[in-house]
Coordinates of C-alpha atoms and ligand atoms in Angstrom, one line a residue:
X1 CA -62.2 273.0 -67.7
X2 CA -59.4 271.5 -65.8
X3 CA -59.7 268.5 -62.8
X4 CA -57.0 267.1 -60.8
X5 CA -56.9 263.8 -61.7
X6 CA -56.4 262.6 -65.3
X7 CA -58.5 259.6 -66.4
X8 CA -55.9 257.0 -68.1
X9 CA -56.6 253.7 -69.6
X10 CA -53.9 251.5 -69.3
X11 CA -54.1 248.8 -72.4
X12 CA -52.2 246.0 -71.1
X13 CA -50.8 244.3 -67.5
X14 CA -48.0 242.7 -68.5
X15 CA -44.9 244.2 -67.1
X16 CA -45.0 247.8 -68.6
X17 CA -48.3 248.4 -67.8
X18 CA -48.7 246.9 -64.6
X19 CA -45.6 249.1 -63.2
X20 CA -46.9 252.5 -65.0
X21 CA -50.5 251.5 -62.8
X22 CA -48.2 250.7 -59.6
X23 CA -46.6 254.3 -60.5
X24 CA -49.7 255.8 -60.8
X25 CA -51.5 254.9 -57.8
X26 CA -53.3 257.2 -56.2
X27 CA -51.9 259.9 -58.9
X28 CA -54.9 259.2 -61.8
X29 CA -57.9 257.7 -62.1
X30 CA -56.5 254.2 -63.8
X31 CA -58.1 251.4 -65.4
X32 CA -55.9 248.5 -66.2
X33 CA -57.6 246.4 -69.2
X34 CA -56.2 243.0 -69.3
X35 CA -57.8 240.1 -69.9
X36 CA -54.9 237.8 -68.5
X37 CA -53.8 237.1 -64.6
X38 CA -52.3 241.2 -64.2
X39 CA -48.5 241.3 -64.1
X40 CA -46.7 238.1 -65.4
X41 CA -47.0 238.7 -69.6
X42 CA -45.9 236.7 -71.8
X43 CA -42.3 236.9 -70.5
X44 CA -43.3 235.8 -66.4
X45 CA -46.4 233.6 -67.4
X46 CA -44.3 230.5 -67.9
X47 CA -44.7 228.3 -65.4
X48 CA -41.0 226.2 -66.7
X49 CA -39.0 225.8 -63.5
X50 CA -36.5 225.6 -66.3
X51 CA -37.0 228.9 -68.0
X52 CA -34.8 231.4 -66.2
X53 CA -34.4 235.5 -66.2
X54 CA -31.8 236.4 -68.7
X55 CA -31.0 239.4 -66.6
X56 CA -30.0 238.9 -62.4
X57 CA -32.0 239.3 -60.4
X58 CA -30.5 242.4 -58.6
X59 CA -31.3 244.2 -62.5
X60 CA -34.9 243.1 -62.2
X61 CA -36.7 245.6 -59.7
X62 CA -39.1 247.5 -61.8
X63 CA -38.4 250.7 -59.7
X64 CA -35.7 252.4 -60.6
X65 CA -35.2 254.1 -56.8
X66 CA -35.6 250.7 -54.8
X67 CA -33.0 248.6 -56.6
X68 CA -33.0 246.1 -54.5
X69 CA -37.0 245.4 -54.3
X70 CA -36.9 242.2 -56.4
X71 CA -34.0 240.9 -54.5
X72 CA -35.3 241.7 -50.8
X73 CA -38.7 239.8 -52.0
X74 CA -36.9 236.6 -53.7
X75 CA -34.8 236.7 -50.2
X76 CA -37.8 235.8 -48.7
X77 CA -39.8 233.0 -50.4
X78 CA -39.2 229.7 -48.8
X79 CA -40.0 227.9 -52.7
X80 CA -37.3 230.0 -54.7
X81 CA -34.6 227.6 -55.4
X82 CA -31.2 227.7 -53.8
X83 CA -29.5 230.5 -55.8
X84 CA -26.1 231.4 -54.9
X85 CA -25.5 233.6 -51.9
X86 CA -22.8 235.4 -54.2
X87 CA -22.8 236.5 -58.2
X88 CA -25.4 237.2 -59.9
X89 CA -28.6 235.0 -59.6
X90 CA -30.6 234.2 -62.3
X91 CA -34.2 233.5 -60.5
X92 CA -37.1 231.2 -62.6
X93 CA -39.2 233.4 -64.2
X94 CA -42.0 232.1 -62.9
X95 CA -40.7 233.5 -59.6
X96 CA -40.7 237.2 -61.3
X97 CA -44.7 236.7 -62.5
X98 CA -45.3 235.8 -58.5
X99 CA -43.7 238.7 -57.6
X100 CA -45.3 241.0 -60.3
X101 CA -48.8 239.9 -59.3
X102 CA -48.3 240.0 -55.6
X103 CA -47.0 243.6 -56.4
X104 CA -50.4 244.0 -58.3
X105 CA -52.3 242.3 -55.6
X106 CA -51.2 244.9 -52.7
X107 CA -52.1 247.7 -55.4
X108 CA -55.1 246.6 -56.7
X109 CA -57.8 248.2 -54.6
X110 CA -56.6 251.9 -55.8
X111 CA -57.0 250.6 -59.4
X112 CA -59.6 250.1 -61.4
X113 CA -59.1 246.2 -63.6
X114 CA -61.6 245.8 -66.4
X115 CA -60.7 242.1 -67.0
X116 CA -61.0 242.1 -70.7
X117 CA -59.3 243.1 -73.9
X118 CA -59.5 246.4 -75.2
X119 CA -61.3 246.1 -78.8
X120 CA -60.7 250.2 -80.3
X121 CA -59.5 253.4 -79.2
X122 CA -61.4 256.3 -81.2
X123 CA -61.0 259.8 -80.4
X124 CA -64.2 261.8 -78.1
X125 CA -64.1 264.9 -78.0
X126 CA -60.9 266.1 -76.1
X127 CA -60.4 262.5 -74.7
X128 CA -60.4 259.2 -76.4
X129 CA -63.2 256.3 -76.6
X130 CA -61.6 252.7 -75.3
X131 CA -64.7 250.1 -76.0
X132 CA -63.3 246.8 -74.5
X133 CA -64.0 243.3 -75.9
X134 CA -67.7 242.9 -74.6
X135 CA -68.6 246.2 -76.0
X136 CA -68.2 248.4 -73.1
X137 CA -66.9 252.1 -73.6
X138 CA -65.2 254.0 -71.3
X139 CA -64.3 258.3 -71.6
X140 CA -60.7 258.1 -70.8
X141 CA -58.3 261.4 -71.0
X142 CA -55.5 259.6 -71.7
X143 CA -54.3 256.0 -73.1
X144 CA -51.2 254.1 -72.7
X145 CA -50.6 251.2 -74.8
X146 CA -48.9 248.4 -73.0
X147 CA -49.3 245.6 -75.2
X148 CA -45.7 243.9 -75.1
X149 CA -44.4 243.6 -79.2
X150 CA -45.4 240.1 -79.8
X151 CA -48.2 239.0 -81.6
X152 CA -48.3 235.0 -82.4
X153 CA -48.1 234.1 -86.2
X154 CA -50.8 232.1 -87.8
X155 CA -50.5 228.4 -87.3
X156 CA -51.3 225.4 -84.8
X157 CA -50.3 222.3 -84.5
X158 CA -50.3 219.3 -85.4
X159 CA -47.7 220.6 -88.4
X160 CA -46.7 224.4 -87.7
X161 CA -47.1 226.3 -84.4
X162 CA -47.1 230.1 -84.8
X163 CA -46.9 230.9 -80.9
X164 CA -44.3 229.4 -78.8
X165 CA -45.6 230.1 -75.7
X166 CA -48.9 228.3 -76.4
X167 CA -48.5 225.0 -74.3
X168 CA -50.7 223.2 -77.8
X169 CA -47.4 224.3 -79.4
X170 CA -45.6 221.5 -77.3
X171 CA -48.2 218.8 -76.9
X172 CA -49.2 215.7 -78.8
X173 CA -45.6 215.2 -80.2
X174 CA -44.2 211.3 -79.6
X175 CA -41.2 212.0 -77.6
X176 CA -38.9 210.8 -79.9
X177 CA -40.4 213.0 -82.8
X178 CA -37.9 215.0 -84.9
X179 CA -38.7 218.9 -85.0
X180 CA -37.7 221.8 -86.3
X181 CA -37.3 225.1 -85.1
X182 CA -36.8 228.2 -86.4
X183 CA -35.0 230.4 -84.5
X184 CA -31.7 230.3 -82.4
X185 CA -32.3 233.0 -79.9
X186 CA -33.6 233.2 -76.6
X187 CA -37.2 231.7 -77.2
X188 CA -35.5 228.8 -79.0
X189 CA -33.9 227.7 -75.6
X190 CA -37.3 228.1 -73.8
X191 CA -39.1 226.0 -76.0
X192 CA -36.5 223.2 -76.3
X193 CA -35.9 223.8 -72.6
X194 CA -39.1 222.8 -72.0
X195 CA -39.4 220.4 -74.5
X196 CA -37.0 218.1 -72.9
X197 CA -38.8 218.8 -69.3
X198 CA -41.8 217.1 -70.5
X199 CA -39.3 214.0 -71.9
X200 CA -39.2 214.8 -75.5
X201 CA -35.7 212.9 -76.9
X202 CA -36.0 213.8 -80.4
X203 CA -33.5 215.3 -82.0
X204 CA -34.2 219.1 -82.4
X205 CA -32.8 221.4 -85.6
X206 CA -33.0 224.6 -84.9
X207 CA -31.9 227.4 -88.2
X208 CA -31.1 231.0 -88.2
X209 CA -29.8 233.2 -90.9
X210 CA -26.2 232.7 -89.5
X211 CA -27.1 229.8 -86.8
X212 CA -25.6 231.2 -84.3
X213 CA -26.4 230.2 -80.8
X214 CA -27.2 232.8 -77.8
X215 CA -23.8 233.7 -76.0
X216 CA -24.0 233.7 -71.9
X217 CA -23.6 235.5 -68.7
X218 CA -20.6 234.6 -66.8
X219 CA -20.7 231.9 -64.1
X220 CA -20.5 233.3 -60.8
X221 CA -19.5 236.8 -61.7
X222 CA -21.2 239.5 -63.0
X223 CA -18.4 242.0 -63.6
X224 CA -18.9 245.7 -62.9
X225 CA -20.2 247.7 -66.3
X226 CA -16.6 248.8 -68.1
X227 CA -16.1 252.5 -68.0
X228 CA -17.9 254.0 -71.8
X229 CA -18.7 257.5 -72.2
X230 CA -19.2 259.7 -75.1
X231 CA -18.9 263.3 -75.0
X232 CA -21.3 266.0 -74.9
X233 CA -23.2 265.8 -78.6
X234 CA -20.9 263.2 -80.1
X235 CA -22.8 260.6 -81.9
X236 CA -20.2 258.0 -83.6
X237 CA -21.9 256.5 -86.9
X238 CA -22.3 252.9 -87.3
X239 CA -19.1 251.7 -88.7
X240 CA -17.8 254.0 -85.7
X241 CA -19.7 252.6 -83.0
X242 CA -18.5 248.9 -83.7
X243 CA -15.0 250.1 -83.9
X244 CA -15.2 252.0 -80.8
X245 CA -16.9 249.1 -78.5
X246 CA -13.9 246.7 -80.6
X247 CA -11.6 248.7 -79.6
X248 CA -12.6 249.2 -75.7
X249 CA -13.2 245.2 -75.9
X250 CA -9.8 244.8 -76.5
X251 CA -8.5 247.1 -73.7
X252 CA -10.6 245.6 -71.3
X253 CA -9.3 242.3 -72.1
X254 CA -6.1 244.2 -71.1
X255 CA -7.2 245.0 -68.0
X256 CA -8.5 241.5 -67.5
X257 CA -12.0 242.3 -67.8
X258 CA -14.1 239.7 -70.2
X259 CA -16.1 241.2 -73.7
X260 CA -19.8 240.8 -71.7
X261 CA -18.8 244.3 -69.0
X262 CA -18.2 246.4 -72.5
X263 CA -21.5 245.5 -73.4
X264 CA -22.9 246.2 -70.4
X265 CA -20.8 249.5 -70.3
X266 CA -22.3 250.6 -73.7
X267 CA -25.7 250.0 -72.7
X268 CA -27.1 252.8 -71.4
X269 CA -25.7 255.1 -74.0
X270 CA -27.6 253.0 -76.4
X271 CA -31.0 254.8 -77.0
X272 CA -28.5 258.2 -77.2
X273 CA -26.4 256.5 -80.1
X274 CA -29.7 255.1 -81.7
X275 CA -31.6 258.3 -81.7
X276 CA -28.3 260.1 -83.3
X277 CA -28.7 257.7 -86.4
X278 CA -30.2 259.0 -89.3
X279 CA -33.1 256.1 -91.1
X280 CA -30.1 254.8 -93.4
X281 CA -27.6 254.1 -90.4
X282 CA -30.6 252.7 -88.7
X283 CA -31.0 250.1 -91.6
X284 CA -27.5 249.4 -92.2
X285 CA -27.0 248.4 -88.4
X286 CA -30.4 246.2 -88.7
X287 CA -28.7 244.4 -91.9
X288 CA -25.6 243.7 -90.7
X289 CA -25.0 244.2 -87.2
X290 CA -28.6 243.6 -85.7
X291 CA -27.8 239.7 -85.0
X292 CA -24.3 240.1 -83.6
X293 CA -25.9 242.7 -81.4
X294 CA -28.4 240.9 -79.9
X295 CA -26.0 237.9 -79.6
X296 CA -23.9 240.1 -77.2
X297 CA -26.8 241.9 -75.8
X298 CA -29.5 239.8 -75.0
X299 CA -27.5 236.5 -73.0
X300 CA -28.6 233.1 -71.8
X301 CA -28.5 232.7 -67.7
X302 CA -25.5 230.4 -67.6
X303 CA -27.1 227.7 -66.2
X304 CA -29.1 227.7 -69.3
X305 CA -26.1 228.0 -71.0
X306 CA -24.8 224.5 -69.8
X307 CA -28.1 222.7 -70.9
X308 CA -27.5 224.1 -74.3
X309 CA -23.7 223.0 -74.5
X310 CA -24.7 219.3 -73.1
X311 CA -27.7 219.3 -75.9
X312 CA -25.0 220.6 -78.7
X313 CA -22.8 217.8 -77.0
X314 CA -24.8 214.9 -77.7
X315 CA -26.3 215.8 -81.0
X316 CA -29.3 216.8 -79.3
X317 CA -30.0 220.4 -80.6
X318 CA -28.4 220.9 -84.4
X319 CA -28.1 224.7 -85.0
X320 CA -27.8 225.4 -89.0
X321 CA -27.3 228.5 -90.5
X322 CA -30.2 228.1 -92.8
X323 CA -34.1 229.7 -93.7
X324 CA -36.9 227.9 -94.0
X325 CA -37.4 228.2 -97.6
X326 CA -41.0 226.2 -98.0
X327 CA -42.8 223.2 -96.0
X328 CA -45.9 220.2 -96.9
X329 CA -47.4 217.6 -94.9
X330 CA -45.7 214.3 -96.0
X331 CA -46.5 210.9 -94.9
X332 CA -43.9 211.1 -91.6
X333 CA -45.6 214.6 -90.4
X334 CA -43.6 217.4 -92.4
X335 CA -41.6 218.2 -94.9
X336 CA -39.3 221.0 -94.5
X337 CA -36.9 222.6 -97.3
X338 CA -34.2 224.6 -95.8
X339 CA -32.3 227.1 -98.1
X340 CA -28.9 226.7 -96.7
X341 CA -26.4 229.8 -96.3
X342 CA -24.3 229.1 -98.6
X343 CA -25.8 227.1 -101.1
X344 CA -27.8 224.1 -101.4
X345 CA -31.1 222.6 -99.6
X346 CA -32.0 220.2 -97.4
X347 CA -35.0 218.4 -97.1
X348 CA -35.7 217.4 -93.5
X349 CA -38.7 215.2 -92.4
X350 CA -40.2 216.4 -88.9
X351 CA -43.1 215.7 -86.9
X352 CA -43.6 219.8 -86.1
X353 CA -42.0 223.1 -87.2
X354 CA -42.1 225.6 -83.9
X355 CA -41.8 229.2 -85.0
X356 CA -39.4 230.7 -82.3
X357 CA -38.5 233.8 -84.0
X358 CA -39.5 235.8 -80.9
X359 CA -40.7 239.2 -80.2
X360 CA -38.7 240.5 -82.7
X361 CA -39.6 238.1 -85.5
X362 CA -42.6 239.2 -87.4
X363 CA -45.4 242.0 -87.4
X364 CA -48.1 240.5 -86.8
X365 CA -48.7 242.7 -84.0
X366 CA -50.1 245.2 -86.5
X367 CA -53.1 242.8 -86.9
X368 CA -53.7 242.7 -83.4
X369 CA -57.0 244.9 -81.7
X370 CA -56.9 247.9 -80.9
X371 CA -53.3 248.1 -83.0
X372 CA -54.8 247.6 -86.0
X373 CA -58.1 250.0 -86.3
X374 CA -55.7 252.7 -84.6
X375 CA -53.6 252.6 -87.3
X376 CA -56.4 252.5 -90.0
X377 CA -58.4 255.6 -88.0
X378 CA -54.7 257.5 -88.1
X379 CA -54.4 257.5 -84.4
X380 CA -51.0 255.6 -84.8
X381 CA -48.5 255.1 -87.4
X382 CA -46.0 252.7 -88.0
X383 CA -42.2 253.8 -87.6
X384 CA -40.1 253.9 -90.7
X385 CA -38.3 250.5 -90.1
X386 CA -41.5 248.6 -89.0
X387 CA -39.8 247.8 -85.6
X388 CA -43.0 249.1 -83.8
X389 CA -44.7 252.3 -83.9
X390 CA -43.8 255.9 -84.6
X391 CA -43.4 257.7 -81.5
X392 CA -41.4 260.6 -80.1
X393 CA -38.2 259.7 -77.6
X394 CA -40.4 260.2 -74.4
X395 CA -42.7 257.6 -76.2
X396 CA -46.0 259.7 -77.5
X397 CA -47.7 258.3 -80.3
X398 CA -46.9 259.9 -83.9
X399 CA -49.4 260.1 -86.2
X400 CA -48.4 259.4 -90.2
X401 CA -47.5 263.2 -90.7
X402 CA -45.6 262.7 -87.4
X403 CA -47.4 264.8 -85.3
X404 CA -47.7 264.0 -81.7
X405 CA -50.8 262.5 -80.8
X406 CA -51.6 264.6 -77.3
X407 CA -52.8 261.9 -75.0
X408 CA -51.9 258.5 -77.0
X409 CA -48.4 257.3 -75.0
X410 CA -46.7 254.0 -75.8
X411 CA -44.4 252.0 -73.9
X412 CA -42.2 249.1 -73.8
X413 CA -41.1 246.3 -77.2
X414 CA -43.4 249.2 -79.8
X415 CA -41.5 252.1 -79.2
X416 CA -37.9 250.2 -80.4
X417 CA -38.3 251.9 -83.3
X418 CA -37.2 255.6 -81.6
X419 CA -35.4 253.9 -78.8
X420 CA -34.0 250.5 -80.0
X421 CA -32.9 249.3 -76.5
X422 CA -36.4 248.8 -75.0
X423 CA -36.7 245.2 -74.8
X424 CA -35.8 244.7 -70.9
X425 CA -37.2 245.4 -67.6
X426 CA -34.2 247.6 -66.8
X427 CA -34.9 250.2 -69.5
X428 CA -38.7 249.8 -69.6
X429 CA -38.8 250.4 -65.8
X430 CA -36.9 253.8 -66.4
X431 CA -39.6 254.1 -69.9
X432 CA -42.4 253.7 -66.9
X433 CA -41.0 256.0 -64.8
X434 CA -40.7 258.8 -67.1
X435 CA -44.2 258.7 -68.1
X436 CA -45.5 257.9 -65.0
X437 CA -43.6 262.0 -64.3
X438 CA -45.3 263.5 -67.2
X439 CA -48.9 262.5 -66.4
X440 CA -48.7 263.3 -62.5
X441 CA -46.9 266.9 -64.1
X442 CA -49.6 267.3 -66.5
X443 CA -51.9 266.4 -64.3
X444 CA -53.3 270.1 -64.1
X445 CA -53.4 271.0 -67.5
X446 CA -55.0 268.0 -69.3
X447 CA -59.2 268.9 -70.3
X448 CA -61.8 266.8 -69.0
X449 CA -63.1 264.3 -71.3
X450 CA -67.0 264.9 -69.6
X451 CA -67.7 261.1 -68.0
X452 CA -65.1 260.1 -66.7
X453 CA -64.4 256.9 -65.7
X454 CA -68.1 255.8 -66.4
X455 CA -68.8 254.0 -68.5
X456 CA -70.8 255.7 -71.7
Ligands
FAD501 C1 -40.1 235.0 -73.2 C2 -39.5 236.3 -72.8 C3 -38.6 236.3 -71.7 C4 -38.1 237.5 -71.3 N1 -37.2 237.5 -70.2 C5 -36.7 238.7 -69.7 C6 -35.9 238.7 -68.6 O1 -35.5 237.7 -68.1 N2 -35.5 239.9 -68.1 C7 -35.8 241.1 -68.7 O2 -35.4 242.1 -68.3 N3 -36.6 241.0 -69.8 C8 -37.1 239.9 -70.3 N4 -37.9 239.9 -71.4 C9 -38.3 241.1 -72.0 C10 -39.8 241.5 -71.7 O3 -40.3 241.8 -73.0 C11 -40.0 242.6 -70.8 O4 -39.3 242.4 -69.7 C12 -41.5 242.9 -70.5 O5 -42.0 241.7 -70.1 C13 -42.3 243.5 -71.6 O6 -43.5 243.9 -71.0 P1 -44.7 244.4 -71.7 O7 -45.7 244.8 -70.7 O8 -44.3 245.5 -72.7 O9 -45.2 243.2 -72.7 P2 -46.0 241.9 -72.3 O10 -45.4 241.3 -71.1 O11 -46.0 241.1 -73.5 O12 -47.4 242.3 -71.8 C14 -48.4 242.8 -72.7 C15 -49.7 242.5 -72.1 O13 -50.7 243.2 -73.0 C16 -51.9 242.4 -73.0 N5 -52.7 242.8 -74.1 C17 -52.3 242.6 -75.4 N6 -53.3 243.1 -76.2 C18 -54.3 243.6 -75.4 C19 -55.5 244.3 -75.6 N7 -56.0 244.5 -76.8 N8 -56.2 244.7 -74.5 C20 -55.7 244.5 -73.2 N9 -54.6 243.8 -73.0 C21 -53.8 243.4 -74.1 C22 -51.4 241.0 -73.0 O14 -52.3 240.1 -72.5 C23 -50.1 241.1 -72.1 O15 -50.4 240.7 -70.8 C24 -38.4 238.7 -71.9 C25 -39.3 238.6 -73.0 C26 -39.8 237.5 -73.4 C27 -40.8 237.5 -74.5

């Protein structure tokens, strides 16, 4: 027995799944479970005037054939603030969750919103069970998981604050209190960022394995992508592919083009030179080169940029290359012993430690519903690295004998384990798209699951 319209639960509205339900409109019978405002995530959900895209704003439309979608919107809010007429603009994020949910808003009527977490996912019959977080099961066909790759680690303040982007993770501090954080990426500038919006003075030390800071977009340019190409079948190895972008760095530099085009060049031949790396490349490039990658890859907004180099300036924001080797209340707040690269510790008395190791920085997500019993039932299985899950390129779940999983499609920060470059809104829109295909294609041949969107 056949029908025409799949039924497809969506599990998550941040911005994966609320573009797959945009997609899908009118093309399946959707139900978007999210139990948050639909669209903004955790990446658009700030509400930090200070917290900016790290991609412009011409790179942000989530469809892939209307480029200029974000930008024609942004063009026309009379609150965005004055962003330069020329270059690239790097637009507040809270902007992008505005426009996300106004996107959502127009849709919304052809799509169903259960406004609640989905607890499991079992398998019924030739369709799957989702039973959401009240205890209400619905017959789907199909289910995409869209729940972002971050899952907070344990601990609130007043000493450690496992989640970043919980405002408690910022309050009750005196605003001269000395913190640490740890973590010198992205998230590390939000939260100091924002930090110093709400007039915290304290001085802020901030560790990573190497303590590097993030590296930045250009001011005022955003030079075209430098020309990259590999041939037909050629999959250069690690040590290869670093030699290869080294090498066109230097030419461009030549040619009078800056490091940041190269990277931007290389970019979408990414996933390809990920996907030809056997499981021991894979790990060598996540031990040595995975920092200096994302360094490169994933830059600061330059005006974000500047705050940082005034903080280093002034003694603000000390970056150490350094882990956080153990930590106890103490008498001043907390105690924090930092192994230093190198050799040698330092003891360093703070009011808070703020983890800000990011959506890459643990796996806690494992833990999280309906993760976690989907991976106990077999449904799901983690990929060999632990990046995310096991799925194929086009982003079906794998079980553990790495079978597809008809049915069970993933999309966005879990699948970096087959794709590696799935972190942005410019890759997952094209992620979104490509399923969005399959299901309308397969739209014909998929069994009825008996109930439908009712639920059982
Ligand atoms: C702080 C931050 C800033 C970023 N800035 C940029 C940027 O400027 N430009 C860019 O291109 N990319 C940026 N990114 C990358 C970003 O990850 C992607 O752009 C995108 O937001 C990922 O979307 P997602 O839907 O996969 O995940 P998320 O946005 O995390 O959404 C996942 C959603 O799933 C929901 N959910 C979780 N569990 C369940 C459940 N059991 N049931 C129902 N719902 C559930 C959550 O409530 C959440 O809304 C940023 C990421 C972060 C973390």
């Amino acid at each position: 027995m056949t029908r025409n319209l799949p039924v497809v639960a969506i599990i998550g509205g941040g911005f994966a799944g609320t573009a797959l339900a945009l997609q899908l409109a009118g093309k399946a019978g959707v139900t978007l479970f999210e139990p948050a405002p639909v669209g903004p995530g955790l990446a658009y959900g700030t509400a930090e005037p200070a917290h900016l895209l790290n991609v412009p704003a011409a790179g942000m439309s989530p469809f892939p054939d209307k480029p200029a979608h974000f930008t024609d919107w942004l063009a026309a809010q009379p609150d965005a603030p004055p962003l330069p007429a020329a270059g690239p603009r790097f637009a507040p994020r809270y902007l992008y969750g505005r426009y996300l949910q106004e996107l959502w808003a127009a849709a919304a009527p052809a799509i169903r919103h259960v406004p609640r977490g989905v607890a499991s996912v079992e398998r019924a019959g030739a369709g799957f069970r989702v039973t959401d977080t009240s205890g209400e099961a619905f017959a789907v066909d199909r289910v995409v998981l869209a729940v972002g790759g971050f899952a907070a680690t344990p601990g609130a303040p007043p000493h450690l604050a496992g989640d970043p982007w919980d405002p408690a993770a910022l309050e009750g501090l005196a605003p001269e209190a000395p913190l640490l954080l740890v973590g010198l990426g992205l998230t590390m500038v939000d939260v100091l960022l924002a930090l110093r919006e709400r007039g915290h003075v304290g001085p802020v030390t901030a560790i990573s394995r190497h303590g590097w800071l993030p590296l930045s977009h250009l001011m005022g340019v955003f030079p075209p992508p430098w020309p990259m190409a590999l041939a037909e079948g050629e999959a250069p190895g690690v040590l290869a592919a670093f030699r290869w972008l080294r090498v066109e760095v230097a030419r461009a530099a030549a040619a009078g083009q800056p490091w940041q085009a190269v990277i931007d060049g290389v970019r979408p031949l990414v996933q390809r030179i990920w996907r030809g790396w056997d499981s021991v490349q894979r790990r060598r490039f996540l031990r040595h080169a995975r920092s200096a990658w994302n360094l490169h890859r994933h830059r600061l907004a330059p005006e974000a940029a500047g705050r940082i180099g005034a903080e280093l300036a002034t003694g603000g924001l000390r970056p150490v290359a350094a882990r956080l080797a153990d930590w106890r209340v103490g008498a001043q707040g907390v105690e924090a012993v930092l192994d230093r690269r190198g050799g040698g510790q330092e003891v360093l008395s703070v009011a808070r430690i703020i983890l800000c190791t990011g959506p890459e920085g643990g796996a806690a997500w494992r833990e999280a519903a309906p993760v976690a019993g989907m991976l106990a039932a077999g449904l799901l299985a983690p990929d060999a690295l632990g990046l995310g899950l096991s799925v194929s390129p086009e982003g079906v779940a794998l079980d553990a004998a790495g079978q597809q999983v008809a049915g069970i499609d993933v999309l966005g920060p879990l699948t970096r384990g087959a794709l590696w470059e799935i972190t942005a809104v410019p890759d997952i829109r094209l992620q979104v798209a490509g399923l969005a295909d399959r299901i309308d294609r397969g739209k014909y041949e998929i069994p009825a699951c008996g109930v439908g969107l009712a639920p059982i």
